[in-house]
Amino acid sequence: MPICSSTKTLRGHSLDGRLVFVLTVTAFVVSVKCDDALNYLQLVKDAFYDEPAKYETFLDIMKEFRSHRIDTATVATRVKHLFSGHPELIQGFNFFLPTEHQIPIYVREAVAHHADQVN
């Protein structure tokens, strides 16, 4: 059963189809809305527009979680490595994680990322 019951479209992909499992990220917390998950998914897709394999890897991680092949700690570890160099994505992902599994963001990494964005 999908977390979101309404049909949404994300740049041509029906969320009733292949991408609906990504919304299971909302299973980490009770109060997350479908729009939060959709907006975050779009941020990830936009961040990796030139690296579609990374976006697909993220979707695969969420699929593994949904099928109970990996636990929350494993999801956090994999996402931390996948999103290395993208502290804004890690910060956004933390929104969906329970406190005990949140990924630390170090000031140095965030500052370096910001400097790269400015230059």
JSON list of C-alpha atoms in Angstrom, two decimals:
[
{"chain": "A", "resi": 1, "resn": "MET", "atom": "CA", "xyz": [0.00, 0.00, 0.00]},
{"chain": "A", "resi": 2, "resn": "PRO", "atom": "CA", "xyz": [1.55, 3.32, -1.03]},
{"chain": "A", "resi": 3, "resn": "ILE", "atom": "CA", "xyz": [1.93, 6.01, 1.57]},
{"chain": "A", "resi": 4, "resn": "CYS", "atom": "CA", "xyz": [0.38, 8.54, -0.79]},
{"chain": "A", "resi": 5, "resn": "SER", "atom": "CA", "xyz": [-2.97, 7.51, -2.16]},
{"chain": "A", "resi": 6, "resn": "SER", "atom": "CA", "xyz": [-3.24, 10.21, -4.80]},
{"chain": "A", "resi": 7, "resn": "THR", "atom": "CA", "xyz": [-1.56, 9.99, -8.19]},
{"chain": "A", "resi": 8, "resn": "LYS", "atom": "CA", "xyz": [1.24, 12.50, -8.60]},
{"chain": "A", "resi": 9, "resn": "THR", "atom": "CA", "xyz": [3.56, 13.04, -11.55]},
{"chain": "A", "resi": 10, "resn": "LEU", "atom": "CA", "xyz": [7.21, 13.97, -11.28]},
{"chain": "A", "resi": 11, "resn": "ARG", "atom": "CA", "xyz": [8.61, 15.13, -14.62]},
{"chain": "A", "resi": 12, "resn": "GLY", "atom": "CA", "xyz": [6.87, 12.47, -16.61]},
{"chain": "A", "resi": 13, "resn": "HIS", "atom": "CA", "xyz": [7.14, 9.63, -14.09]},
{"chain": "A", "resi": 14, "resn": "SER", "atom": "CA", "xyz": [3.91, 8.38, -12.59]},
{"chain": "A", "resi": 15, "resn": "LEU", "atom": "CA", "xyz": [4.26, 7.93, -8.88]},
{"chain": "A", "resi": 16, "resn": "ASP", "atom": "CA", "xyz": [1.75, 5.11, -9.01]},
{"chain": "A", "resi": 17, "resn": "GLY", "atom": "CA", "xyz": [4.38, 3.16, -10.92]},
{"chain": "A", "resi": 18, "resn": "ARG", "atom": "CA", "xyz": [8.10, 2.74, -10.48]},
{"chain": "A", "resi": 19, "resn": "LEU", "atom": "CA", "xyz": [8.74, 5.73, -8.22]},
{"chain": "A", "resi": 20, "resn": "VAL", "atom": "CA", "xyz": [6.01, 5.15, -5.68]},
{"chain": "A", "resi": 21, "resn": "PHE", "atom": "CA", "xyz": [8.39, 3.12, -3.51]},
{"chain": "A", "resi": 22, "resn": "VAL", "atom": "CA", "xyz": [10.53, 6.20, -2.94]},
{"chain": "A", "resi": 23, "resn": "LEU", "atom": "CA", "xyz": [7.73, 7.63, -0.88]},
{"chain": "A", "resi": 24, "resn": "THR", "atom": "CA", "xyz": [8.35, 4.87, 1.65]},
{"chain": "A", "resi": 25, "resn": "VAL", "atom": "CA", "xyz": [11.10, 7.12, 2.95]},
{"chain": "A", "resi": 26, "resn": "THR", "atom": "CA", "xyz": [8.20, 8.75, 4.78]},
{"chain": "A", "resi": 27, "resn": "ALA", "atom": "CA", "xyz": [7.85, 5.58, 6.85]},
{"chain": "A", "resi": 28, "resn": "PHE", "atom": "CA", "xyz": [10.73, 6.86, 8.97]},
{"chain": "A", "resi": 29, "resn": "VAL", "atom": "CA", "xyz": [8.51, 9.46, 10.60]},
{"chain": "A", "resi": 30, "resn": "VAL", "atom": "CA", "xyz": [4.77, 9.74, 11.05]},
{"chain": "A", "resi": 31, "resn": "SER", "atom": "CA", "xyz": [4.15, 13.41, 10.30]},
{"chain": "A", "resi": 32, "resn": "VAL", "atom": "CA", "xyz": [5.79, 13.70, 6.87]},
{"chain": "A", "resi": 33, "resn": "LYS", "atom": "CA", "xyz": [3.46, 14.66, 4.05]},
{"chain": "A", "resi": 34, "resn": "CYS", "atom": "CA", "xyz": [3.51, 13.29, 0.51]},
{"chain": "A", "resi": 35, "resn": "ASP", "atom": "CA", "xyz": [4.46, 16.70, -0.82]},
{"chain": "A", "resi": 36, "resn": "ASP", "atom": "CA", "xyz": [7.55, 16.73, 1.41]},
{"chain": "A", "resi": 37, "resn": "ALA", "atom": "CA", "xyz": [8.72, 13.44, -0.08]},
{"chain": "A", "resi": 38, "resn": "LEU", "atom": "CA", "xyz": [7.91, 14.55, -3.63]},
{"chain": "A", "resi": 39, "resn": "ASN", "atom": "CA", "xyz": [9.75, 17.84, -3.19]},
{"chain": "A", "resi": 40, "resn": "TYR", "atom": "CA", "xyz": [12.77, 16.07, -1.76]},
{"chain": "A", "resi": 41, "resn": "LEU", "atom": "CA", "xyz": [12.76, 13.53, -4.56]},
{"chain": "A", "resi": 42, "resn": "GLN", "atom": "CA", "xyz": [12.79, 16.39, -7.07]},
{"chain": "A", "resi": 43, "resn": "LEU", "atom": "CA", "xyz": [15.76, 17.99, -5.26]},
{"chain": "A", "resi": 44, "resn": "VAL", "atom": "CA", "xyz": [17.71, 14.74, -5.52]},
{"chain": "A", "resi": 45, "resn": "LYS", "atom": "CA", "xyz": [16.82, 14.35, -9.19]},
{"chain": "A", "resi": 46, "resn": "ASP", "atom": "CA", "xyz": [17.85, 17.94, -9.93]},
{"chain": "A", "resi": 47, "resn": "ALA", "atom": "CA", "xyz": [21.11, 17.61, -8.00]},
{"chain": "A", "resi": 48, "resn": "PHE", "atom": "CA", "xyz": [22.11, 14.59, -10.06]},
{"chain": "A", "resi": 49, "resn": "TYR", "atom": "CA", "xyz": [20.74, 15.70, -13.43]},
{"chain": "A", "resi": 50, "resn": "ASP", "atom": "CA", "xyz": [24.17, 15.11, -14.96]},
{"chain": "A", "resi": 51, "resn": "GLU", "atom": "CA", "xyz": [24.71, 11.86, -13.00]},
{"chain": "A", "resi": 52, "resn": "PRO", "atom": "CA", "xyz": [21.52, 9.83, -13.50]},
{"chain": "A", "resi": 53, "resn": "ALA", "atom": "CA", "xyz": [23.17, 6.69, -12.12]},
{"chain": "A", "resi": 54, "resn": "LYS", "atom": "CA", "xyz": [23.39, 8.35, -8.69]},
{"chain": "A", "resi": 55, "resn": "TYR", "atom": "CA", "xyz": [19.71, 9.18, -8.78]},
{"chain": "A", "resi": 56, "resn": "GLU", "atom": "CA", "xyz": [18.91, 5.60, -9.77]},
{"chain": "A", "resi": 57, "resn": "THR", "atom": "CA", "xyz": [21.12, 4.33, -6.94]},
{"chain": "A", "resi": 58, "resn": "PHE", "atom": "CA", "xyz": [19.13, 6.44, -4.49]},
{"chain": "A", "resi": 59, "resn": "LEU", "atom": "CA", "xyz": [15.90, 4.94, -5.82]},
{"chain": "A", "resi": 60, "resn": "ASP", "atom": "CA", "xyz": [17.41, 1.45, -5.46]},
{"chain": "A", "resi": 61, "resn": "ILE", "atom": "CA", "xyz": [18.34, 2.14, -1.83]},
{"chain": "A", "resi": 62, "resn": "MET", "atom": "CA", "xyz": [14.76, 3.18, -1.10]},
{"chain": "A", "resi": 63, "resn": "LYS", "atom": "CA", "xyz": [13.46, 0.09, -2.89]},
{"chain": "A", "resi": 64, "resn": "GLU", "atom": "CA", "xyz": [15.68, -2.17, -0.78]},
{"chain": "A", "resi": 65, "resn": "PHE", "atom": "CA", "xyz": [14.42, -0.47, 2.36]},
{"chain": "A", "resi": 66, "resn": "ARG", "atom": "CA", "xyz": [10.81, -0.87, 1.36]},
{"chain": "A", "resi": 67, "resn": "SER", "atom": "CA", "xyz": [11.31, -4.57, 0.72]},
{"chain": "A", "resi": 68, "resn": "HIS", "atom": "CA", "xyz": [12.95, -4.94, 4.17]},
{"chain": "A", "resi": 69, "resn": "ARG", "atom": "CA", "xyz": [16.27, -6.07, 2.72]},
{"chain": "A", "resi": 70, "resn": "ILE", "atom": "CA", "xyz": [18.07, -3.26, 4.55]},
{"chain": "A", "resi": 71, "resn": "ASP", "atom": "CA", "xyz": [17.36, -1.42, 7.77]},
{"chain": "A", "resi": 72, "resn": "THR", "atom": "CA", "xyz": [17.29, 2.29, 8.60]},
{"chain": "A", "resi": 73, "resn": "ALA", "atom": "CA", "xyz": [20.94, 2.36, 9.71]},
{"chain": "A", "resi": 74, "resn": "THR", "atom": "CA", "xyz": [22.03, 0.82, 6.39]},
{"chain": "A", "resi": 75, "resn": "VAL", "atom": "CA", "xyz": [19.93, 3.33, 4.46]},
{"chain": "A", "resi": 76, "resn": "ALA", "atom": "CA", "xyz": [21.57, 6.19, 6.35]},
{"chain": "A", "resi": 77, "resn": "THR", "atom": "CA", "xyz": [25.07, 4.82, 5.70]},
{"chain": "A", "resi": 78, "resn": "ARG", "atom": "CA", "xyz": [24.47, 4.31, 1.99]},
{"chain": "A", "resi": 79, "resn": "VAL", "atom": "CA", "xyz": [22.84, 7.71, 1.53]},
{"chain": "A", "resi": 80, "resn": "LYS", "atom": "CA", "xyz": [25.68, 9.37, 3.43]},
{"chain": "A", "resi": 81, "resn": "HIS", "atom": "CA", "xyz": [28.20, 7.93, 0.96]},
{"chain": "A", "resi": 82, "resn": "LEU", "atom": "CA", "xyz": [26.02, 8.52, -2.10]},
{"chain": "A", "resi": 83, "resn": "PHE", "atom": "CA", "xyz": [25.36, 12.16, -1.17]},
{"chain": "A", "resi": 84, "resn": "SER", "atom": "CA", "xyz": [28.95, 12.91, -0.16]},
{"chain": "A", "resi": 85, "resn": "GLY", "atom": "CA", "xyz": [29.70, 16.46, -1.25]},
{"chain": "A", "resi": 86, "resn": "HIS", "atom": "CA", "xyz": [26.01, 17.39, -1.18]},
{"chain": "A", "resi": 87, "resn": "PRO", "atom": "CA", "xyz": [25.33, 18.50, 2.41]},
{"chain": "A", "resi": 88, "resn": "GLU", "atom": "CA", "xyz": [22.02, 20.06, 1.39]},
{"chain": "A", "resi": 89, "resn": "LEU", "atom": "CA", "xyz": [20.76, 16.64, 0.28]},
{"chain": "A", "resi": 90, "resn": "ILE", "atom": "CA", "xyz": [21.96, 15.03, 3.49]},
{"chain": "A", "resi": 91, "resn": "GLN", "atom": "CA", "xyz": [20.25, 17.75, 5.51]},
{"chain": "A", "resi": 92, "resn": "GLY", "atom": "CA", "xyz": [17.05, 17.17, 3.57]},
{"chain": "A", "resi": 93, "resn": "PHE", "atom": "CA", "xyz": [17.27, 13.41, 4.02]},
{"chain": "A", "resi": 94, "resn": "ASN", "atom": "CA", "xyz": [17.72, 13.85, 7.76]},
{"chain": "A", "resi": 95, "resn": "PHE", "atom": "CA", "xyz": [14.21, 15.30, 7.82]},
{"chain": "A", "resi": 96, "resn": "PHE", "atom": "CA", "xyz": [12.92, 11.80, 7.09]},
{"chain": "A", "resi": 97, "resn": "LEU", "atom": "CA", "xyz": [15.16, 9.94, 9.54]},
{"chain": "A", "resi": 98, "resn": "PRO", "atom": "CA", "xyz": [14.62, 9.27, 13.23]},
{"chain": "A", "resi": 99, "resn": "THR", "atom": "CA", "xyz": [16.99, 11.27, 15.40]},
{"chain": "A", "resi": 100, "resn": "GLU", "atom": "CA", "xyz": [19.18, 8.30, 16.25]},
{"chain": "A", "resi": 101, "resn": "HIS", "atom": "CA", "xyz": [19.91, 7.65, 12.56]},
{"chain": "A", "resi": 102, "resn": "GLN", "atom": "CA", "xyz": [20.44, 11.20, 11.33]},
{"chain": "A", "resi": 103, "resn": "ILE", "atom": "CA", "xyz": [23.58, 11.79, 9.32]},
{"chain": "A", "resi": 104, "resn": "PRO", "atom": "CA", "xyz": [25.93, 14.38, 10.82]},
{"chain": "A", "resi": 105, "resn": "ILE", "atom": "CA", "xyz": [26.80, 17.33, 8.60]},
{"chain": "A", "resi": 106, "resn": "TYR", "atom": "CA", "xyz": [30.11, 18.90, 9.40]},
{"chain": "A", "resi": 107, "resn": "VAL", "atom": "CA", "xyz": [30.54, 22.64, 9.10]},
{"chain": "A", "resi": 108, "resn": "ARG", "atom": "CA", "xyz": [33.68, 22.23, 7.01]},
{"chain": "A", "resi": 109, "resn": "GLU", "atom": "CA", "xyz": [31.79, 20.15, 4.41]},
{"chain": "A", "resi": 110, "resn": "ALA", "atom": "CA", "xyz": [28.91, 22.61, 4.25]},
{"chain": "A", "resi": 111, "resn": "VAL", "atom": "CA", "xyz": [31.25, 25.60, 3.90]},
{"chain": "A", "resi": 112, "resn": "ALA", "atom": "CA", "xyz": [33.27, 23.87, 1.18]},
{"chain": "A", "resi": 113, "resn": "HIS", "atom": "CA", "xyz": [30.07, 23.04, -0.70]},
{"chain": "A", "resi": 114, "resn": "HIS", "atom": "CA", "xyz": [28.86, 26.63, -0.42]},
{"chain": "A", "resi": 115, "resn": "ALA", "atom": "CA", "xyz": [32.22, 27.93, -1.70]},
{"chain": "A", "resi": 116, "resn": "ASP", "atom": "CA", "xyz": [31.97, 25.60, -4.70]},
{"chain": "A", "resi": 117, "resn": "GLN", "atom": "CA", "xyz": [28.48, 26.89, -5.45]},
{"chain": "A", "resi": 118, "resn": "VAL", "atom": "CA", "xyz": [29.60, 30.53, -5.33]},
{"chain": "A", "resi": 119, "resn": "ASN", "atom": "CA", "xyz": [32.63, 30.03, -7.57]}
]
